[in-house]
Coordinates of C-alpha atoms in Angstrom, one line a residue:
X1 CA -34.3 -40.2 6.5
X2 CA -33.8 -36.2 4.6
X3 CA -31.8 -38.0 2.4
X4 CA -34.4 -40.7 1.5
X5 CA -37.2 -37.9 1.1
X6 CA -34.9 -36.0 -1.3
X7 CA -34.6 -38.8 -3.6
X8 CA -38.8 -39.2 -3.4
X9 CA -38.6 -35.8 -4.3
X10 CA -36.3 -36.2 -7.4
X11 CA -38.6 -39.0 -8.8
X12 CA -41.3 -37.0 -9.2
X13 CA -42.2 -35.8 -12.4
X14 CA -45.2 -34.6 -13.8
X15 CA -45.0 -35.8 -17.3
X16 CA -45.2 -39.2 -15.7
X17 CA -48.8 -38.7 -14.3
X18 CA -51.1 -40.8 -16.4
X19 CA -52.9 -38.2 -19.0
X20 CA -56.6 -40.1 -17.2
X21 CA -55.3 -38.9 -14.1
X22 CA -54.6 -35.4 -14.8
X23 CA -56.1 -32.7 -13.8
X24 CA -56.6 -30.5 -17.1
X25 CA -56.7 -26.3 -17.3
X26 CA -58.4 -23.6 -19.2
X27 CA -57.9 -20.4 -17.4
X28 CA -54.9 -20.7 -14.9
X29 CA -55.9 -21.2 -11.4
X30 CA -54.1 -20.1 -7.7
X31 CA -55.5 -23.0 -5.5
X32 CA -53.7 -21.0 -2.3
X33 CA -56.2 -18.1 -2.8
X34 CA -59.1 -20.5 -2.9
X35 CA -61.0 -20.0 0.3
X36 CA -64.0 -22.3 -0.1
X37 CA -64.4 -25.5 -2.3
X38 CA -68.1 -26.6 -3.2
X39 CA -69.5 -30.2 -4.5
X40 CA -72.4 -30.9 -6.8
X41 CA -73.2 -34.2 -5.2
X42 CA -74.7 -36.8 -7.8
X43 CA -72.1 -37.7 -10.6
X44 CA -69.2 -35.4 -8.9
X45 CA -69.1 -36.5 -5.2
X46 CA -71.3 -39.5 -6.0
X47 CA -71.1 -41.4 -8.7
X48 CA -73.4 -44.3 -9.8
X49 CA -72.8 -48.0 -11.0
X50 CA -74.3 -49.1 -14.1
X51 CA -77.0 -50.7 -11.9
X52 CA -78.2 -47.4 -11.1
X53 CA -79.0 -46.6 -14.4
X54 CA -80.9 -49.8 -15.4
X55 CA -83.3 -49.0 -12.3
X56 CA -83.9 -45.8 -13.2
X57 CA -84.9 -47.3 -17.2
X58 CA -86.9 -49.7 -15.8
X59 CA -89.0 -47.4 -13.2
X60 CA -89.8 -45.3 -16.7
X61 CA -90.9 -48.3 -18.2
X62 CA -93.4 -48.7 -15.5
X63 CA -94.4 -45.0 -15.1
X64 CA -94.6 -44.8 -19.5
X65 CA -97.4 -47.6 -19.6
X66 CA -99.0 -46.7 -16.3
X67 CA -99.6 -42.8 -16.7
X68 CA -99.1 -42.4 -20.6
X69 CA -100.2 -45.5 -22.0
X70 CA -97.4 -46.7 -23.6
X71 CA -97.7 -50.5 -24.5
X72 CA -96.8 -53.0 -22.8
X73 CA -94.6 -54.7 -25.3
X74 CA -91.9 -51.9 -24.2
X75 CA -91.1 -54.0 -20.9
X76 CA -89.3 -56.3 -23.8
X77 CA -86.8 -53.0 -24.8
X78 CA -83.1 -53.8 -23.2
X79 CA -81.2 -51.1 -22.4
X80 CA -77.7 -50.5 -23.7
X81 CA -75.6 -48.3 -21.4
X82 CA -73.1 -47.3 -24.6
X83 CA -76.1 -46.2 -27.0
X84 CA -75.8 -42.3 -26.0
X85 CA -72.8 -40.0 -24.7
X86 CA -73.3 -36.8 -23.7
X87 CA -73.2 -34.0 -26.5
X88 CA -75.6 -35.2 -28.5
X89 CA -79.0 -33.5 -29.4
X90 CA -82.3 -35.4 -29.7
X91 CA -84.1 -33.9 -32.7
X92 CA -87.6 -34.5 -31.2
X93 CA -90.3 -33.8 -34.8
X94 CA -88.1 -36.3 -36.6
X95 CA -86.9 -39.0 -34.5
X96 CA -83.7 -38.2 -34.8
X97 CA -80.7 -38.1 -32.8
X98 CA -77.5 -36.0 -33.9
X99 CA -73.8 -35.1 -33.2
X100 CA -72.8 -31.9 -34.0
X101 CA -69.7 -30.0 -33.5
X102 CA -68.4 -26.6 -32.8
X103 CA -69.0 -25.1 -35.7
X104 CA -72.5 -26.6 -35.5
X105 CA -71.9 -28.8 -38.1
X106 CA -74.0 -32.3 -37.9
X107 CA -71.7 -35.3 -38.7
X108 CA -73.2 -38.2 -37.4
X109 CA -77.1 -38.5 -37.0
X110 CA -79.3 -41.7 -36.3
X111 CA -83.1 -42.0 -36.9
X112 CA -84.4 -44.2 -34.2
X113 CA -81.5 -46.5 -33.3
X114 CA -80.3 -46.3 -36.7
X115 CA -77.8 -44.4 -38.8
X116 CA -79.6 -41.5 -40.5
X117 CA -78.4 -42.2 -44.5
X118 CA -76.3 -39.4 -46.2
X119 CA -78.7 -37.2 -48.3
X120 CA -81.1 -37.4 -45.5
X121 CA -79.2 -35.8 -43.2
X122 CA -77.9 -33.2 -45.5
X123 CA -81.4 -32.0 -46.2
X124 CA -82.5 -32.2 -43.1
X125 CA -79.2 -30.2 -41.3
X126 CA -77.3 -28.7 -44.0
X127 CA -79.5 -26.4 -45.4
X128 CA -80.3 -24.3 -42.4
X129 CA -78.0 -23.6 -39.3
X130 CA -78.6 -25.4 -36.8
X131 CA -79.6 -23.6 -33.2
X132 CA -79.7 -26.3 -30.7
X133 CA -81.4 -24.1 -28.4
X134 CA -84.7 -24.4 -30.2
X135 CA -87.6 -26.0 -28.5
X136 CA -88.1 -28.7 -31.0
X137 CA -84.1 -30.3 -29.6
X138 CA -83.3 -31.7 -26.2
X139 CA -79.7 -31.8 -25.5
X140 CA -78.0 -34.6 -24.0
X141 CA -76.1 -32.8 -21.5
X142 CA -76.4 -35.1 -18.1
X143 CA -75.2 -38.5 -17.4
X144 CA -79.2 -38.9 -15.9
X145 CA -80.0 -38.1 -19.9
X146 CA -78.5 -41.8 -21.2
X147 CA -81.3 -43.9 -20.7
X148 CA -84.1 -41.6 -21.7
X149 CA -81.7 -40.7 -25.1
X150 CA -81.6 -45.0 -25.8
X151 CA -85.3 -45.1 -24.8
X152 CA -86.4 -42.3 -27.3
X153 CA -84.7 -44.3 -30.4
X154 CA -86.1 -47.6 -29.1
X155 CA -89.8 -46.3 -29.5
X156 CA -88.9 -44.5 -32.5
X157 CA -88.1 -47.9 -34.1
X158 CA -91.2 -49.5 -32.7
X159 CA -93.4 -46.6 -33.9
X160 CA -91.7 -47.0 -37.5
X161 CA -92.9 -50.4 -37.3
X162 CA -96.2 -49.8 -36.5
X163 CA -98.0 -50.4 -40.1
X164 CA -101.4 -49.6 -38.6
X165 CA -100.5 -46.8 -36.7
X166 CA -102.0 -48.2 -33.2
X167 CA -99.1 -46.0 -31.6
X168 CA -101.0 -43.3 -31.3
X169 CA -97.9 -40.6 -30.1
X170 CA -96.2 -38.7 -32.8
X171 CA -92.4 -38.4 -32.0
X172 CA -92.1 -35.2 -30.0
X173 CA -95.7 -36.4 -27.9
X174 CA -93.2 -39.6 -27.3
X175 CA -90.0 -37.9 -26.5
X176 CA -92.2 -35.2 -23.7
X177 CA -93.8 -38.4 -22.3
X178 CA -90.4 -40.2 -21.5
X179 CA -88.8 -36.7 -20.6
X180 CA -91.8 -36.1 -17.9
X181 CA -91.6 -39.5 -17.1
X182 CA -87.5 -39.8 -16.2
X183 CA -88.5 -36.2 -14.2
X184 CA -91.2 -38.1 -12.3
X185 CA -88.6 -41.7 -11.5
X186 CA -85.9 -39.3 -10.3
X187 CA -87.4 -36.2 -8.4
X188 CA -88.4 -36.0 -5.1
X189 CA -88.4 -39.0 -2.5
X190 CA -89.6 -41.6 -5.0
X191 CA -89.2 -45.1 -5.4
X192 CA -85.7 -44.5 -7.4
X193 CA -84.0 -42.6 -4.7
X194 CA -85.7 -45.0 -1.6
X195 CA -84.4 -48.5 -3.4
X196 CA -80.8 -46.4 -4.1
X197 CA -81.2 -45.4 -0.2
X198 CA -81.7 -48.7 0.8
X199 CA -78.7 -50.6 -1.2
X200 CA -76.1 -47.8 -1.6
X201 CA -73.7 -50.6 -2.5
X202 CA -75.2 -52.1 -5.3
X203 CA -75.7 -48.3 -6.8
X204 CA -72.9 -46.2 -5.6
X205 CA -69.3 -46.7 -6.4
X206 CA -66.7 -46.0 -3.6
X207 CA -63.7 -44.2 -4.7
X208 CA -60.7 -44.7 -1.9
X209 CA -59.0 -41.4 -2.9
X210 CA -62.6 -38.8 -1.8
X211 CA -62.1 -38.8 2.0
X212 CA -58.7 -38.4 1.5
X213 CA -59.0 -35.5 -1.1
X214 CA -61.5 -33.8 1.1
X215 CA -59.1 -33.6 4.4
X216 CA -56.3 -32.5 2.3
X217 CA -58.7 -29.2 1.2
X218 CA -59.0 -28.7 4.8
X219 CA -56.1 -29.7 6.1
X220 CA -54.7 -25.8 3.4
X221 CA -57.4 -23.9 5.6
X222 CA -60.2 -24.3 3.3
X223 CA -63.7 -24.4 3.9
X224 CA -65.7 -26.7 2.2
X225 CA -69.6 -26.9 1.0
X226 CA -72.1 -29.2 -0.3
X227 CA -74.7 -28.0 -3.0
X228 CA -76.9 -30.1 -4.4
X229 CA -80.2 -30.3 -5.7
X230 CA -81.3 -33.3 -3.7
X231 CA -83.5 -33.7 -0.4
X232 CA -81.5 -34.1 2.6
X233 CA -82.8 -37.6 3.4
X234 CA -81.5 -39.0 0.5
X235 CA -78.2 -37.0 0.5
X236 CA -77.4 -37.8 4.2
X237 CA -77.9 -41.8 3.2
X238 CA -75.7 -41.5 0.2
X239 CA -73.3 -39.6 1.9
X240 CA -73.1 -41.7 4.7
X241 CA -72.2 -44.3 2.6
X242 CA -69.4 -42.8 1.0
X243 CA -67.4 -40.8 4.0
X244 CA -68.7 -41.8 7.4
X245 CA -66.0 -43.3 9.2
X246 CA -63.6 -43.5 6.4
X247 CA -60.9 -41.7 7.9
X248 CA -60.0 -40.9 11.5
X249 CA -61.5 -37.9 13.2
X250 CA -64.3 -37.6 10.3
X251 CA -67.0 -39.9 12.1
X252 CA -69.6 -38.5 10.0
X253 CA -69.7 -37.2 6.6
X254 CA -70.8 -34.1 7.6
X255 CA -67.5 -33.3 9.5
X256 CA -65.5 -32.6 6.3
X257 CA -68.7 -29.8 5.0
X258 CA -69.2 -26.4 6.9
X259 CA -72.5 -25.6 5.0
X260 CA -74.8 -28.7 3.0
X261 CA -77.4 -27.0 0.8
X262 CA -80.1 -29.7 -0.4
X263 CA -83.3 -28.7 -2.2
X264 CA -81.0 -25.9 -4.2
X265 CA -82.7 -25.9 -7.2
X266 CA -80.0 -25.1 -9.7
X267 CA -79.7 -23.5 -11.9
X268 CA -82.4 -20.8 -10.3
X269 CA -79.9 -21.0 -7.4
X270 CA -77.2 -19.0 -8.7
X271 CA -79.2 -16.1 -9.9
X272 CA -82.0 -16.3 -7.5
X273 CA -82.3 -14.2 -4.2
X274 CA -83.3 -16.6 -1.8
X275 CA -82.5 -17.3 1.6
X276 CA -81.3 -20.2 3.4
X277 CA -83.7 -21.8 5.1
X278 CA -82.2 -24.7 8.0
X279 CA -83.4 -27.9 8.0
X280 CA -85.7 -28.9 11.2
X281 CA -85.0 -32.0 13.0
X282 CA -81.3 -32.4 12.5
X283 CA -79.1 -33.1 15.7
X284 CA -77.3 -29.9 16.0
X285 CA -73.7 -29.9 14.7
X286 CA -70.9 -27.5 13.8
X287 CA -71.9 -27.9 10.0
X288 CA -74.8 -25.6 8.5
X289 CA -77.7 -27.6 7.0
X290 CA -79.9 -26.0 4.8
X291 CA -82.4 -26.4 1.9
X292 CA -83.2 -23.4 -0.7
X293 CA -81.2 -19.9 -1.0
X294 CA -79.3 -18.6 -3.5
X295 CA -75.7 -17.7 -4.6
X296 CA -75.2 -14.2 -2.3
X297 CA -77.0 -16.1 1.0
X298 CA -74.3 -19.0 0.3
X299 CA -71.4 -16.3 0.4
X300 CA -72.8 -14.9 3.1
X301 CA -73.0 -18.3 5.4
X302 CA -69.0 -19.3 4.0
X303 CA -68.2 -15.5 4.9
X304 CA -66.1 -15.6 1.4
X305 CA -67.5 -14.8 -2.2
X306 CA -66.4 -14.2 -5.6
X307 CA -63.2 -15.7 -7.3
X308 CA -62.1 -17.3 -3.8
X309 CA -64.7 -20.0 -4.2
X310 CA -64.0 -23.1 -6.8
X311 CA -67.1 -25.0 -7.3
X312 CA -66.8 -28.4 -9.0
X313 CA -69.7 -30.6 -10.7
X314 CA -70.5 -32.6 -14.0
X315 CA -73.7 -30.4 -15.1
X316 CA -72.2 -28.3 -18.1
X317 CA -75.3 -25.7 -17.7
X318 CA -76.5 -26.7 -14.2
X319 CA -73.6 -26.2 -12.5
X320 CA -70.9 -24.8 -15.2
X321 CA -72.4 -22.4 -16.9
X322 CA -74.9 -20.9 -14.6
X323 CA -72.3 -20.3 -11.9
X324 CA -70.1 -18.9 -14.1
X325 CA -72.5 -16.3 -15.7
X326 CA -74.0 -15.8 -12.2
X327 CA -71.2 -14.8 -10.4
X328 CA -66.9 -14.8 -10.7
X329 CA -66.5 -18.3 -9.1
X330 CA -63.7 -20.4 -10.1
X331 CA -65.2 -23.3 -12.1
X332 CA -63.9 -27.1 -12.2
X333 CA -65.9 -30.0 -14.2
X334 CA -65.7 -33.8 -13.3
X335 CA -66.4 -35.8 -16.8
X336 CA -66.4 -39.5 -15.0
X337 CA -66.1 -40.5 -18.9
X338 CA -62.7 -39.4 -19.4
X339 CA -60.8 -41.3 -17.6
X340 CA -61.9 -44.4 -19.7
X341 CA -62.1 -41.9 -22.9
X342 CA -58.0 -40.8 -22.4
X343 CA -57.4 -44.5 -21.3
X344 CA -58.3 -45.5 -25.0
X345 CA -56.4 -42.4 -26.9
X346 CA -53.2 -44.0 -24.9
X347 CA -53.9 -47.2 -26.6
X348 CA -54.5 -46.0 -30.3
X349 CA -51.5 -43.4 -29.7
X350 CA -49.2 -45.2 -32.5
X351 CA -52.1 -45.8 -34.6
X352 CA -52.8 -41.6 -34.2
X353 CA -49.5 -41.0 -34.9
X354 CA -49.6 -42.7 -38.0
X355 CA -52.7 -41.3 -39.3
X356 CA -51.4 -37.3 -38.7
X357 CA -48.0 -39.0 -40.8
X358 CA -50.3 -40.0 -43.5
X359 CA -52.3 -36.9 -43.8
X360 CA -49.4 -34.6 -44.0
X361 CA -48.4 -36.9 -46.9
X362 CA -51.8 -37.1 -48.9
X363 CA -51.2 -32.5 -48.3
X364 CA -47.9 -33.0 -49.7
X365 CA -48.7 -35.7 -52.9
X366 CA -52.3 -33.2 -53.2
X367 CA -49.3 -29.8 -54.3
X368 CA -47.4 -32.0 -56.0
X369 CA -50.6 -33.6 -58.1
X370 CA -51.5 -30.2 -58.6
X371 CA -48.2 -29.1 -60.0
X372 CA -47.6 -31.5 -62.2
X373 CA -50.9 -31.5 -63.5
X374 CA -50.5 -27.7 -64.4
X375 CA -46.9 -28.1 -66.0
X376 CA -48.6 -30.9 -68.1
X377 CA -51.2 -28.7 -69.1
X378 CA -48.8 -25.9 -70.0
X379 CA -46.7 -28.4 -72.0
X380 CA -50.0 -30.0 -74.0
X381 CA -51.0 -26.3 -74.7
X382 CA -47.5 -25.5 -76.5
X383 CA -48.2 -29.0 -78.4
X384 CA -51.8 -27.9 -79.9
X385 CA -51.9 -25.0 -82.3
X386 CA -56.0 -25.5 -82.1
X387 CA -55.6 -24.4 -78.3
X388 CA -53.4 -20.8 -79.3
X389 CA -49.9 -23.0 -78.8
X390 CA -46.9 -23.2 -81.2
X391 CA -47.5 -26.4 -82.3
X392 CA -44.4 -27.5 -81.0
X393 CA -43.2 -31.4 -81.9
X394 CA -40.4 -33.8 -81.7
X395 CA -38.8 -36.5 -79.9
X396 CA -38.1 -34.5 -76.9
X397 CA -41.2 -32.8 -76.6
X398 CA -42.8 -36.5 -76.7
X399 CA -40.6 -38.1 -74.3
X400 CA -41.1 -34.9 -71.8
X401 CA -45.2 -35.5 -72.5
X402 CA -45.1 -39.2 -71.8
X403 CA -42.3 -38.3 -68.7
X404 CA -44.8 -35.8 -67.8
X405 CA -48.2 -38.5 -68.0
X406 CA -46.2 -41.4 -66.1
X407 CA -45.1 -38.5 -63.4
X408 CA -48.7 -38.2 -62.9
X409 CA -50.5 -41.6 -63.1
X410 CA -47.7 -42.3 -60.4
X411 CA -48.7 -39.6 -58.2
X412 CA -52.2 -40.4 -58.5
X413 CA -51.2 -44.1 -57.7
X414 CA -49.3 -42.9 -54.8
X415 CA -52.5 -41.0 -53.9
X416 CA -55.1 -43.3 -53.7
X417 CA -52.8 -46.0 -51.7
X418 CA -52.2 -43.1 -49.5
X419 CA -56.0 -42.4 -49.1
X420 CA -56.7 -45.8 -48.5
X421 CA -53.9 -46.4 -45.7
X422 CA -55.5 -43.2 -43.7
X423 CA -58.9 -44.2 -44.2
X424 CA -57.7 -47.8 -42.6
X425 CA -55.7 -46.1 -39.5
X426 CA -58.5 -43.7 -38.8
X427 CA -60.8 -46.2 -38.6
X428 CA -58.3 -48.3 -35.6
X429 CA -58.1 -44.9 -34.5
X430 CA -61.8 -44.6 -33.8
X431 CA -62.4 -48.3 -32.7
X432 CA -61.9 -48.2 -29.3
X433 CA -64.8 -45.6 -29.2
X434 CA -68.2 -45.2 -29.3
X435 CA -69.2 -46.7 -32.7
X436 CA -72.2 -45.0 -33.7
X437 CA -70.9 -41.3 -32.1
X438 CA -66.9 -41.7 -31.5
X439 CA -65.3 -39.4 -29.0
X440 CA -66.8 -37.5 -26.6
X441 CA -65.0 -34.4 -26.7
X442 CA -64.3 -34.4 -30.6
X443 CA -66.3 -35.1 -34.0
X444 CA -63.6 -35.4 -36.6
X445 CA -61.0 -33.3 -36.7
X446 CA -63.0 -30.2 -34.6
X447 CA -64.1 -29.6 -31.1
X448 CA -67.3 -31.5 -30.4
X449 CA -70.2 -29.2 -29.1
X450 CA -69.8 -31.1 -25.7
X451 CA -65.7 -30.7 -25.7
X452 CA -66.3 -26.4 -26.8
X453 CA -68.6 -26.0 -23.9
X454 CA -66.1 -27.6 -21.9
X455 CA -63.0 -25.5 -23.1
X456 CA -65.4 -22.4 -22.8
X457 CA -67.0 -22.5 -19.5
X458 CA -65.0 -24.7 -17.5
X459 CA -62.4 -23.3 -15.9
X460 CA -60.5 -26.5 -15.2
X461 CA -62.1 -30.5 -15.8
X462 CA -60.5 -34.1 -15.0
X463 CA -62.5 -37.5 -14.2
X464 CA -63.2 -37.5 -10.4
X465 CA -62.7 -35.2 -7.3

């Protein structure tokens, strides 16, 4: 048996790990000096099935016409899961939804459901730079943002053609409506969360690896916590539906948590100062469950603080960047869309490699363009006493002028068939992707907004616990 273990070991090799499966690093992290391990709950510990976000559209349909008198023709708008990906800002005033990238540079843009032409979106975001913090942008920063984002540029293009005006909203009195109105469908113990309760099937997906991951952190000595900013009811029922009884010796879910916080009100809960407050009529157990408090009460309950904790969710400012400018935490991000994102860069890899070939060659034909042009230049010069030259003629002169001409038409040539080969291969490159907004984590050949808030504030990020 050793010896059969020591050729398992000898297969392994890390390069061999799937790139959608890895786990991927910022700031180097010591998992053995990790005490305690905390969960965000909904799209990090849960997350939900496409089902869940067509109830959650068409509760807002109902609460738009019902409390802000949206029309009823709006029951007819379909919902497209793949409209939106996170990253993108809404540009409420105009209509307008945009891409933008590190640099804050806008390089795709729609108006409505449509692409936003050229010049329109030069005037409108080249002029000035662009601070997406403003109040007059919503950022697309939660997977709970993708139906209100689709929803948004639907009415846009049914308030564009409204000839008479009988829409009464302006765009941003459309975009606060729908934004109050996804707020009212998903907070508290509404009708969203009681139909997701009652059919955790049809809205949850079960990953066979959680249970499993969760008993290995305790199985190294660490304690783990839940922190999320729903009620208990409904976290106990979704829970339950993903751990109890999964595994031997974890009979409920709460056997793998030593403190639940529900009700936690991130991102006030990391630099707020209140206290944990248990939750009544809960059948005592060894795990602490609470609603409220803050950061310092949570340290105090786990008995550990500081960089010993790693706290893992998919909220870039709810739960990345507020922990980490709260306190020294270890941060990790779950981005469920990069698993299938990666999956799709391994299939374009030739087709990437091909495009980086072609560039490097349009640099290289671009020097040598230039060179040539500038000998030829020099040569004509010598050639035309009107231009402070010699005046220099003969057979070789015009045999070196003509060599010198062909050299460059041929470069050109070479050029432009170049050009249009790289334009072809980026454009496989970018198929498999989103086809109004492309990657998630890139726009062009820069760091999307989305993909620098990642490599800024997230310590490590992968696709699921």
């Amino acid at each position: 048996p050793s010896r059969t273990f020591i050729q398992l070991f000898n297969l392994f090799e890390p390069q061999t790990i799937r790139f959608n499966q890895r786990v991927f690093v910022n700031r180097n992290l010591k998992l053995p000096k990790i005490r305690a391990v905390g969960f965000d709950m909904d799209y990090t510990l849960a997350v939900y099935t496409r089902d869940f976000e067509r109830l959650a559209w068409e509760l807002t349909l109902d609460t738009l016409i019902r409390d802000h008198g949206f029309p009823e023709k709006i029951r007819s708008f379909d919902y497209d899961p793949d409209f939106a990906i996170r990253g993108l800002v809404i540009d409420m005033g105009h209509g307008n939804i945009f891409k933008i990238d590190r640099h804050r540079h806008v390089g795709r843009a729609t108006h409505g459901t449509r692409g936003l032409g050229t010049q329109r979106r030069k005037t409108l975001y080249r002029r000035y730079p662009i601070i997406p913090s403003r109040r007059s942008y919503f950022k697309v920063d939660t997977l709970f943002s993708m139906p209100e984002a689709h929803l948004y540029a639907l009415y846009v293009d049914l308030m564009d053609r409204d000839p008479g005006r009988r829409l009464k909203q302006e765009y941003t009195d459309a975009f606060h409506a729908i934004r109050a109105s996804i707020d009212a469908v998903h907070q508290g113990g509404g009708e969203l969360k009681r139909r997701v309760a009652a059919d955790p099937a049809r809205y949850l997906r079960l990953d066979p690896d959680l249970a499993a991951t969760l008993e290995q952190f305790k199985a190294t000595g660490k304690d783990l916590f839940l922190l999320t900013n729903s009620g208990w009811e409904y976290t106990d029922a979704v829970m339950s539906h993903l751990l109890d009884d999964v595994l031997p010796g974890f009979p409920r879910w709460l056997d793998y948590f030593k403190v639940v916080v529900c009700d936690a009100r991130k991102p006030r809960f990391f630099s707020g100062d209140g206290e944990l407050v248990p939750v009544r009529d809960v059948p005592r157990r060894r795990t602490r469950i609470t609603t409220g408090g803050s950061l310092r009460d949570l340290e105090r309950a786990l008995g550990v603080g500081g960089e010993r904790i790693l706290y893992i969710g998919d909220h870039i400012y709810g739960d990345i960047l507020k922990s980490k400018k709260s306190s020294t935490w270890r941060t990790a991000m779950i981005i469920p869309e990069m698993e299938d994102e990666l999956r799709r860069l391994e299939g374009i890899r030739e087709n990437q490699i091909k495009a980086d070939r072609l560039f490097q060659t349009r640099l290289r034909l671009e020097v040598e363009l230039n060179y040539q042009q500038r000998l030829l230049m020099s040569m004509m010069g010598l050639m035309d006493p009107a231009s402070g030259g010699e005046g220099i003629h003969g057979a070789d002169m015009e045999e070196a002028r003509a060599a010198g001409e062909a050299n460059v038409a041929g470069i050109r040539k070479e050029l432009e068939d170049v050009e249009r080969e790289l334009a072809s291969t980026r454009r496989k490159v970018l198929e498999p992707f989103n086809p109004l907004w492309g990657m998630l984590l890139r726009e062009d050949a820069a760091l999307s907004m989305f993909g620098a808030q990642v490599e800024d504030y997230a310590g490590l990020y992968t696709g699921k616990v």
